């Protein structure tokens, strides 16, 4: 089975987990980056990121190397923004049909509710996920418990 890990990360947490998953599953790693990058300033990131997710924006992505036909399993990773998944993934879902793949969704948050995240990922990927994972700021708060959760997630997708 060929696996891709597709993710967006503003501050490194989602990237940290995506790299771990890709290594464990020997998967291709595809990082999405926006043509117009979101700011990382303490206040500006919440203002611009919050506005973008609230208005349902689909920001233009820098060209990335992903062909759905090449993969059996697609794992999607995103930070949680205003209880939703981040807009660059919205662009990815619009540009790619992954509805016939085995899917895994993981999100990184600061501890808030993520009710809408997996439901909206499922809606926009047009397919149910085989596994989901929620981690709280996993780069800043590394722990053996997080590693165990990542292992369990990978087992369900291997
Ligand atoms: C615009 C914005 C909105 C956010 N909204 C939430 C939220 O609703 N709930 C939450 O728990 N964390 C929220 N966060 C925190 C991030 O989801 C969290 O720090 C995550 O681990 C960051 O992932 P990254 O380092 O890959 O960007 C928000 C962060 C940003 C920048």
Coordinates of N, CA, C and O and ligand atoms in Angstrom, one line a residue:
X1 N 0.8 -1.2 0.0 CA 0.0 0.0 0.0 C 0.9 1.2 0.0 O 1.8 1.4 0.8
X2 N 0.5 2.2 -0.9 CA 1.3 3.4 -0.9 C 0.6 4.5 -0.2 O -0.6 4.7 -0.4
X3 N 1.3 5.2 0.6 CA 0.7 6.2 1.5 C 1.3 7.6 1.4 O 2.5 7.7 1.2
X4 N 0.4 8.6 1.4 CA 0.8 10.0 1.4 C 0.4 10.7 2.7 O -0.8 10.4 3.1
X5 N 1.2 11.5 3.2 CA 0.8 12.4 4.4 C 0.8 13.8 3.8 O 1.9 14.3 3.4
X6 N -0.4 14.4 3.8 CA -0.5 15.8 3.2 C -0.9 16.7 4.4 O -1.8 16.4 5.1
X7 N -0.1 17.7 4.6 CA -0.4 18.6 5.7 C -0.1 20.0 5.5 O 0.7 20.4 4.6
X8 N -0.7 20.9 6.4 CA -0.3 22.3 6.4 C 0.0 22.5 7.9 O -0.6 22.0 8.8
X9 N 1.0 23.4 8.1 CA 1.4 23.7 9.5 C 1.9 25.2 9.5 O 2.8 25.5 8.7
X10 N 1.4 26.0 10.4 CA 1.8 27.3 10.5 C 3.0 27.4 11.5 O 4.0 28.1 11.2
X11 N 3.0 26.7 12.6 CA 4.0 26.9 13.6 C 4.8 25.6 14.0 O 5.5 25.6 15.0
X12 N 4.6 24.6 13.2 CA 5.5 23.4 13.3 C 4.9 22.2 14.0 O 5.5 21.1 13.9
X13 N 3.8 22.3 14.7 CA 3.3 21.2 15.5 C 2.8 20.1 14.5 O 3.1 18.9 14.6
X14 N 2.0 20.5 13.5 CA 1.4 19.5 12.6 C 2.6 18.9 11.7 O 2.6 17.7 11.4
X15 N 3.5 19.8 11.4 CA 4.7 19.3 10.6 C 5.5 18.2 11.4 O 5.8 17.2 10.9
X16 N 5.6 18.4 12.7 CA 6.3 17.5 13.6 C 5.6 16.1 13.6 O 6.3 15.1 13.4
X17 N 4.3 16.1 13.7 CA 3.6 14.9 13.7 C 3.6 14.2 12.3 O 3.7 13.0 12.2
X18 N 3.4 15.1 11.3 CA 3.4 14.5 9.9 C 4.7 13.8 9.6 O 4.7 12.7 9.0
X19 N 5.8 14.4 10.0 CA 7.1 13.7 9.8 C 7.2 12.4 10.5 O 7.7 11.4 10.0
X20 N 6.7 12.4 11.7 CA 6.7 11.1 12.5 C 5.9 10.0 11.8 O 6.3 8.9 11.7
X21 N 4.7 10.4 11.4 CA 3.8 9.4 10.7 C 4.4 8.9 9.4 O 4.4 7.7 9.1
X22 N 5.0 9.9 8.7 CA 5.5 9.5 7.4 C 6.7 8.5 7.6 O 6.9 7.6 6.8
X23 N 7.5 8.8 8.6 CA 8.6 7.9 8.9 C 8.1 6.5 9.3 O 8.6 5.5 8.7
X24 N 7.1 6.4 10.2 CA 6.6 5.1 10.6 C 6.0 4.3 9.5 O 6.1 3.1 9.5
X25 N 5.3 5.0 8.6 CA 4.6 4.3 7.5 C 5.3 4.3 6.2 O 4.8 3.9 5.2
X26 N 6.5 4.8 6.2 CA 7.3 4.9 4.9 C 6.5 5.6 3.9 O 6.4 5.2 2.7
X27 N 5.9 6.7 4.3 CA 4.9 7.5 3.4 C 5.6 8.6 2.7 O 6.6 9.2 3.2
X28 N 5.0 9.1 1.6 CA 5.5 10.3 1.0 C 4.9 11.5 1.8 O 3.8 11.4 2.3
X29 N 5.7 12.5 2.0 CA 5.3 13.7 2.8 C 5.1 14.9 1.9 O 6.0 15.3 1.1
X30 N 3.9 15.4 1.9 CA 3.6 16.6 1.1 C 3.2 17.8 1.9 O 2.1 17.7 2.6
X31 N 4.0 18.8 2.0 CA 3.6 20.0 2.8 C 3.0 21.0 1.9 O 3.5 21.3 0.8
X32 N 1.8 21.5 2.3 CA 1.1 22.5 1.6 C 1.6 23.9 2.1 O 1.7 24.1 3.3
X33 N 1.9 24.8 1.1 CA 2.3 26.1 1.5 C 1.5 27.1 0.6 O 1.3 26.9 -0.5
X34 N 1.2 28.2 1.2 CA 0.4 29.2 0.5 C 1.2 30.2 -0.2 O 2.3 30.6 0.2
X35 N 0.7 30.7 -1.4 CA 1.4 31.7 -2.1 C 1.6 32.9 -1.3 O 2.6 33.5 -1.2
X36 N 0.5 33.3 -0.6 CA 0.6 34.4 0.4 C 0.5 33.8 1.8 O -0.5 33.4 2.3
X37 N 1.7 33.7 2.4 CA 1.8 33.0 3.7 C 1.0 33.8 4.8 O 1.0 35.0 4.8
X38 N 0.4 33.0 5.7 CA -0.2 33.6 6.9 C 0.9 34.1 7.8 O 1.9 33.5 7.9
X39 N 0.6 35.2 8.5 CA 1.6 35.8 9.4 C 1.7 34.9 10.7 O 0.8 34.1 11.0
X40 N 2.8 34.9 11.4 CA 3.0 34.1 12.6 C 3.1 35.0 13.8 O 3.3 34.5 14.9
X41 N 2.9 36.3 13.7 CA 2.9 37.2 14.9 C 1.8 36.8 15.9 O 0.8 36.3 15.5
X42 N 2.1 37.1 17.1 CA 1.2 36.7 18.3 C -0.2 37.1 18.1 O -1.1 36.3 18.4
X43 N -0.5 38.3 17.6 CA -1.8 38.7 17.4 C -2.3 38.5 15.9 O -3.4 38.1 15.6
X44 N -1.4 38.9 15.0 CA -1.8 38.8 13.6 C -2.1 37.5 13.1 O -3.0 37.3 12.2
X45 N -1.5 36.4 13.7 CA -1.9 35.0 13.2 C -3.4 34.7 13.5 O -4.1 34.1 12.7
X46 N -3.8 35.2 14.7 CA -5.2 34.9 15.0 C -6.2 35.8 14.2 O -7.2 35.3 13.8
X47 N -5.7 37.0 13.9 CA -6.6 37.9 13.1 C -6.7 37.3 11.7 O -7.9 37.1 11.2
X48 N -5.6 37.1 11.0 CA -5.7 36.8 9.6 C -6.1 35.3 9.4 O -6.9 35.0 8.5
X49 N -5.6 34.4 10.3 CA -6.0 33.0 10.2 C -7.5 32.9 10.5 O -8.2 32.2 9.8
X50 N -7.9 33.6 11.6 CA -9.3 33.5 12.0 C -10.2 34.0 10.9 O -11.3 33.4 10.6
X51 N -9.9 35.1 10.3 CA -10.7 35.7 9.3 C -10.8 34.8 8.1 O -11.9 34.5 7.5
X52 N -9.7 34.2 7.7 CA -9.6 33.3 6.5 C -10.5 32.1 6.7 O -11.3 31.7 5.8
X53 N -10.4 31.5 7.9 CA -11.2 30.3 8.2 C -12.7 30.6 8.3 O -13.6 29.9 7.8
X54 N -13.0 31.8 8.9 CA -14.4 32.2 9.1 C -15.1 32.4 7.8 O -16.2 32.1 7.6
X55 N -14.3 33.0 6.8 CA -14.9 33.3 5.5 C -14.8 32.1 4.6 O -15.2 32.3 3.4
X56 N -14.3 31.0 5.0 CA -14.2 29.8 4.2 C -13.3 30.0 3.0 O -13.6 29.4 1.9
X57 N -12.2 30.7 3.2 CA -11.3 31.0 2.1 C -10.6 29.7 1.6 O -10.4 28.8 2.4
X58 N -10.2 29.7 0.3 CA -9.4 28.6 -0.2 C -8.2 29.3 -0.8 O -8.1 29.6 -2.0
X59 N -7.1 29.5 0.0 CA -6.0 30.2 -0.4 C -5.2 29.5 -1.5 O -5.2 28.3 -1.5
X60 N -4.6 30.3 -2.4 CA -3.8 29.7 -3.5 C -2.6 29.0 -2.9 O -1.9 29.6 -2.1
X61 N -2.3 27.8 -3.4 CA -1.2 27.0 -2.9 C 0.0 27.1 -3.8 O -0.2 27.1 -5.1
X62 N 1.2 27.1 -3.3 CA 2.4 26.9 -4.1 C 2.3 25.5 -4.7 O 1.9 24.6 -4.0
X63 N 2.6 25.4 -6.0 CA 2.5 24.0 -6.6 C 3.2 22.9 -5.8 O 4.3 23.1 -5.3
X64 N 2.4 21.8 -5.6 CA 2.9 20.7 -4.8 C 2.8 19.4 -5.6 O 2.0 19.4 -6.6
X65 N 3.5 18.4 -5.2 CA 3.6 17.2 -5.9 C 2.7 16.1 -5.4 O 3.1 15.4 -4.4
X66 N 1.5 16.0 -5.8 CA 0.5 15.0 -5.3 C -0.4 14.6 -6.5 O -1.0 15.4 -7.1
X67 N -0.4 13.2 -6.7 CA -1.3 12.7 -7.7 C -2.0 11.6 -7.0 O -1.5 10.5 -6.6
X68 N -3.3 11.8 -6.8 CA -4.2 10.8 -6.0 C -4.0 9.4 -6.6 O -4.1 8.4 -5.8
X69 N -3.9 9.2 -7.9 CA -3.8 7.9 -8.5 C -2.6 7.1 -7.9 O -2.6 5.8 -8.0
X70 N -1.6 7.8 -7.4 CA -0.4 7.1 -6.9 C -0.6 6.4 -5.5 O 0.3 5.7 -5.1
X71 N -1.7 6.7 -4.9 CA -1.8 6.3 -3.4 C -3.1 5.5 -3.1 O -4.1 5.7 -3.7
X72 N -2.9 4.6 -2.1 CA -4.0 3.8 -1.6 C -4.5 4.5 -0.3 O -5.7 4.4 0.0
X73 N -3.6 5.1 0.4 CA -3.9 5.7 1.7 C -3.5 7.2 1.7 O -2.4 7.4 1.3
X74 N -4.4 8.0 2.1 CA -4.0 9.5 2.2 C -4.3 9.9 3.6 O -5.5 9.8 4.1
X75 N -3.3 10.5 4.3 CA -3.4 11.0 5.6 C -3.3 12.5 5.6 O -2.4 13.1 4.9
X76 N -4.3 13.2 6.2 CA -4.4 14.6 6.1 C -4.2 15.2 7.5 O -4.8 14.8 8.5
X77 N -3.3 16.2 7.6 CA -3.0 16.8 8.9 C -3.2 18.3 8.9 O -2.8 19.0 7.9
X78 N -3.7 18.9 9.9 CA -4.0 20.3 10.0 C -4.0 20.8 11.4 O -4.4 20.1 12.3
X79 N -3.6 22.1 11.6 CA -3.9 22.7 12.9 C -5.4 23.1 13.0 O -6.0 23.2 11.9
X80 N -5.9 23.2 14.2 CA -7.3 23.6 14.4 C -7.3 25.2 14.4 O -6.5 25.8 15.2
X81 N -8.1 25.7 13.6 CA -8.3 27.2 13.6 C -9.8 27.5 13.8 O -10.6 27.0 13.0
X82 N -10.1 28.1 14.9 CA -11.5 28.5 15.2 C -12.4 27.2 15.2 O -13.5 27.2 14.6
X83 N -11.9 26.1 15.8 CA -12.6 24.8 15.8 C -12.7 24.1 14.5 O -13.4 23.1 14.4
X84 N -12.1 24.7 13.4 CA -12.2 24.0 12.1 C -10.8 23.7 11.6 O -9.8 24.0 12.3
X85 N -10.7 23.0 10.5 CA -9.4 22.7 9.9 C -8.9 23.9 9.1 O -9.7 24.8 8.7
X86 N -7.6 24.0 8.9 CA -7.1 25.3 8.3 C -7.3 25.4 6.8 O -7.4 24.4 6.1
X87 N -7.5 26.6 6.3 CA -8.0 26.8 4.9 C -7.1 26.2 3.8 O -7.6 25.8 2.8
X88 N -5.8 26.1 4.0 CA -5.0 25.5 2.9 C -5.5 24.1 2.5 O -5.4 23.6 1.4
X89 N -6.0 23.3 3.5 CA -6.5 22.0 3.2 C -7.8 22.1 2.5 O -8.1 21.2 1.7
X90 N -8.5 23.2 2.6 CA -9.8 23.4 1.9 C -9.4 23.4 0.4 O -10.1 22.9 -0.5
X91 N -8.4 24.2 0.1 CA -7.9 24.2 -1.3 C -7.5 22.9 -1.8 O -7.9 22.4 -2.9
X92 N -6.8 22.1 -1.0 CA -6.4 20.8 -1.3 C -7.6 19.9 -1.7 O -7.6 19.2 -2.7
X93 N -8.6 19.9 -0.8 CA -9.8 19.1 -1.1 C -10.5 19.4 -2.4 O -11.0 18.6 -3.1
X94 N -10.5 20.8 -2.7 CA -11.1 21.2 -3.9 C -10.3 20.8 -5.1 O -10.9 20.4 -6.1
X95 N -9.0 20.7 -5.0 CA -8.1 20.4 -6.1 C -7.9 18.9 -6.4 O -7.4 18.5 -7.4
X96 N -8.3 18.0 -5.4 CA -8.0 16.6 -5.5 C -9.1 15.7 -5.1 O -9.8 16.0 -4.1
X97 N -9.4 14.7 -5.8 CA -10.4 13.7 -5.5 C -9.8 12.5 -4.7 O -9.0 11.7 -5.3
X98 N -10.0 12.5 -3.4 CA -9.4 11.4 -2.6 C -10.6 10.5 -2.0 O -10.4 9.8 -1.0
X99 N -11.7 10.6 -2.7 CA -12.9 9.9 -2.1 C -12.9 8.4 -2.2 O -13.7 7.7 -1.5
X100 N -11.9 7.8 -2.9 CA -11.9 6.4 -3.0 C -10.7 5.8 -2.2 O -10.3 4.7 -2.3
X101 N -10.1 6.7 -1.4 CA -8.8 6.3 -0.6 C -9.2 5.9 0.8 O -10.2 6.3 1.3
X102 N -8.3 5.1 1.4 CA -8.4 4.9 2.8 C -7.8 6.2 3.4 O -6.7 6.6 3.1
X103 N -8.6 6.8 4.3 CA -8.2 8.2 4.8 C -7.9 8.2 6.3 O -8.6 7.5 7.1
X104 N -7.0 9.0 6.7 CA -6.7 9.2 8.1 C -6.6 10.7 8.3 O -6.1 11.4 7.5
X105 N -7.3 11.2 9.4 CA -7.3 12.7 9.6 C -6.6 12.9 11.0 O -7.0 12.3 12.0
X106 N -5.6 13.9 11.0 CA -5.1 14.2 12.4 C -5.1 15.8 12.5 O -4.9 16.5 11.5
X107 N -5.3 16.2 13.7 CA -5.3 17.7 13.9 C -4.5 18.0 15.2 O -4.5 17.2 16.1
X108 N -3.9 19.2 15.2 CA -3.2 19.7 16.3 C -3.9 20.9 16.8 O -4.3 21.8 16.0
X109 N -4.2 21.0 18.1 CA -4.9 22.2 18.7 C -4.2 22.6 20.0 O -3.3 22.0 20.4
X110 N -4.8 23.6 20.6 CA -4.3 24.1 21.8 C -5.1 23.6 23.0 O -5.0 24.1 24.1
X111 N -6.0 22.7 22.7 CA -6.8 22.1 23.8 C -8.2 22.4 23.7 O -9.0 21.9 24.5
X112 N -8.6 23.1 22.7 CA -10.0 23.5 22.5 C -10.8 22.4 21.8 O -10.3 21.3 21.5
X113 N -12.1 22.7 21.6 CA -13.0 21.8 21.0 C -12.7 21.6 19.5 O -12.3 22.6 18.9
X114 N -12.9 20.4 19.0 CA -12.6 20.2 17.6 C -13.8 19.6 16.9 O -13.6 18.9 15.8
X115 N -15.0 19.7 17.5 CA -16.1 19.0 17.0 C -16.3 19.0 15.5 O -16.6 18.0 14.8
X116 N -16.1 20.3 15.0 CA -16.4 20.5 13.5 C -15.3 19.9 12.6 O -15.6 19.7 11.5
X117 N -14.1 19.8 13.2 CA -13.0 19.5 12.3 C -13.1 18.2 11.5 O -13.1 18.2 10.3
X118 N -13.3 17.1 12.2 CA -13.3 15.8 11.5 C -14.6 15.7 10.7 O -14.6 15.1 9.6
X119 N -15.7 16.3 11.1 CA -16.9 16.2 10.3 C -16.7 17.0 9.0 O -17.2 16.6 8.0
X120 N -16.1 18.1 9.1 CA -15.9 19.0 7.9 C -14.8 18.4 7.0 O -14.9 18.4 5.8
X121 N -13.8 17.7 7.6 CA -12.8 17.0 6.7 C -13.5 15.9 5.9 O -13.3 15.7 4.7
X122 N -14.4 15.2 6.7 CA -15.1 14.0 6.0 C -16.0 14.6 4.9 O -16.0 14.0 3.8
X123 N -16.7 15.7 5.2 CA -17.6 16.3 4.2 C -16.8 16.7 2.9 O -17.1 16.4 1.8
X124 N -15.6 17.4 3.2 CA -14.9 18.0 2.0 C -14.0 16.9 1.3 O -13.7 17.1 0.1
X125 N -13.6 15.9 2.0 CA -12.9 14.8 1.3 C -13.9 13.8 0.7 O -13.5 12.9 -0.1
X126 N -15.2 14.0 1.0 CA -16.3 13.2 0.5 C -16.1 11.7 0.8 O -16.4 10.8 0.0
X127 N -15.5 11.4 2.0 CA -15.3 10.1 2.4 C -15.0 10.0 3.9 O -14.3 10.9 4.4
X128 N -15.4 8.9 4.5 CA -15.2 8.6 5.9 C -13.7 8.3 6.2 O -13.1 7.8 5.3
X129 N -13.3 8.6 7.4 CA -11.9 8.3 7.7 C -11.8 7.0 8.4 O -12.8 6.6 9.2
X130 N -10.7 6.3 8.2 CA -10.5 5.0 8.9 C -9.9 5.2 10.3 O -10.0 4.4 11.2
X131 N -9.3 6.4 10.5 CA -8.7 6.7 11.8 C -8.6 8.2 12.0 O -8.4 9.0 11.0
X132 N -8.7 8.7 13.2 CA -8.6 10.1 13.5 C -7.6 10.3 14.7 O -7.5 9.3 15.5
X133 N -7.0 11.4 14.8 CA -6.1 11.7 15.9 C -6.1 13.2 16.2 O -6.0 14.0 15.3
X134 N -6.2 13.5 17.6 CA -6.2 14.9 18.0 C -5.0 15.0 19.0 O -5.0 14.2 20.0
X135 N -4.1 15.9 18.8 CA -3.0 16.1 19.7 C -3.0 17.6 20.1 O -3.3 18.5 19.3
X136 N -2.6 17.8 21.4 CA -2.5 19.2 21.9 C -1.0 19.7 21.8 O -0.2 19.1 22.5
X137 N -0.8 20.7 20.9 CA 0.5 21.3 20.7 C 1.6 20.3 20.8 O 2.5 20.5 21.7
X138 N 1.7 19.3 20.0 CA 2.6 18.2 20.2 C 4.1 18.5 20.0 O 4.9 17.7 20.6
X139 N 4.4 19.6 19.4 CA 5.8 19.9 19.3 C 6.3 20.6 20.6 O 7.3 20.2 21.1
X140 N 5.4 21.5 21.1 CA 5.8 22.2 22.4 C 5.6 21.2 23.6 O 6.3 21.4 24.6
X141 N 4.7 20.3 23.5 CA 4.4 19.4 24.6 C 4.7 17.9 24.2 O 3.7 17.1 24.2
X142 N 5.9 17.6 24.0 CA 6.2 16.2 23.6 C 6.1 15.3 24.8 O 6.4 15.6 25.9
X143 N 5.5 14.1 24.5 CA 5.3 13.1 25.6 C 5.2 11.7 25.1 O 4.8 11.5 23.9
X144 N 5.5 10.7 25.9 CA 5.4 9.3 25.5 C 3.9 9.0 25.2 O 3.6 8.1 24.3
X145 N 3.0 9.6 25.8 CA 1.5 9.4 25.6 C 1.2 9.8 24.1 O 0.5 9.1 23.4
X146 N 1.7 10.9 23.7 CA 1.5 11.4 22.3 C 2.1 10.4 21.3 O 1.5 10.0 20.3
X147 N 3.3 9.9 21.6 CA 3.9 8.9 20.7 C 3.1 7.7 20.6 O 2.9 7.1 19.5
X148 N 2.5 7.2 21.8 CA 1.7 6.0 21.8 C 0.4 6.3 20.9 O 0.0 5.4 20.2
X149 N -0.2 7.5 21.0 CA -1.4 7.8 20.2 C -1.0 7.8 18.7 O -1.8 7.3 17.9
X150 N 0.1 8.3 18.4 CA 0.6 8.3 17.0 C 0.8 6.9 16.5 O 0.4 6.5 15.4
X151 N 1.4 6.1 17.3 CA 1.6 4.6 16.9 C 0.2 4.0 16.7 O 0.1 3.2 15.7
X152 N -0.8 4.2 17.6 CA -2.1 3.6 17.4 C -2.7 4.0 16.1 O -3.3 3.3 15.3
X153 N -2.6 5.3 15.8 CA -3.2 5.9 14.6 C -2.6 5.3 13.4 O -3.3 4.8 12.4
X154 N -1.3 5.1 13.4 CA -0.5 4.5 12.2 C -0.9 3.0 12.1 O -1.1 2.6 10.9
X155 N -1.1 2.3 13.2 CA -1.5 0.9 13.1 C -2.8 0.8 12.3 O -3.0 -0.1 11.5
X156 N -3.8 1.7 12.6 CA -5.1 1.6 12.0 C -5.0 1.9 10.5 O -5.9 1.6 9.7
X157 N -3.9 2.5 10.0 CA -3.8 2.9 8.6 C -2.8 2.1 7.9 O -2.5 2.4 6.7
X158 N -2.2 1.1 8.5 CA -1.2 0.3 7.8 C -1.8 -1.0 7.3 O -2.9 -1.3 7.6
Ligands
LIG1 C1 -5.9 31.4 13.6 C2 -5.7 30.4 14.7 C3 -6.9 29.9 15.3 C4 -6.8 28.9 16.3 N1 -7.9 28.4 16.9 C5 -7.8 27.3 17.7 C6 -9.0 26.7 18.3 O1 -10.1 27.1 17.9 N2 -8.9 25.8 19.2 C7 -7.6 25.3 19.6 O2 -7.6 24.4 20.5 N3 -6.5 25.9 19.1 C8 -6.6 26.9 18.2 N4 -5.4 27.4 17.7 C9 -4.1 26.9 18.1 C10 -3.5 25.8 17.2 O3 -4.5 25.0 16.6 C11 -2.4 25.0 17.8 O4 -1.5 25.8 18.5 C12 -1.8 24.0 16.9 O5 -1.0 23.1 17.6 C13 -0.9 24.7 15.9 O6 -0.4 23.8 14.9 P1 0.8 24.3 13.9 O7 2.0 24.5 14.8 O8 1.0 23.1 13.0 O9 0.4 25.5 13.2 C14 -5.5 28.4 16.7 C15 -4.3 28.9 16.1 C16 -4.4 29.9 15.1 C17 -3.2 30.5 14.5

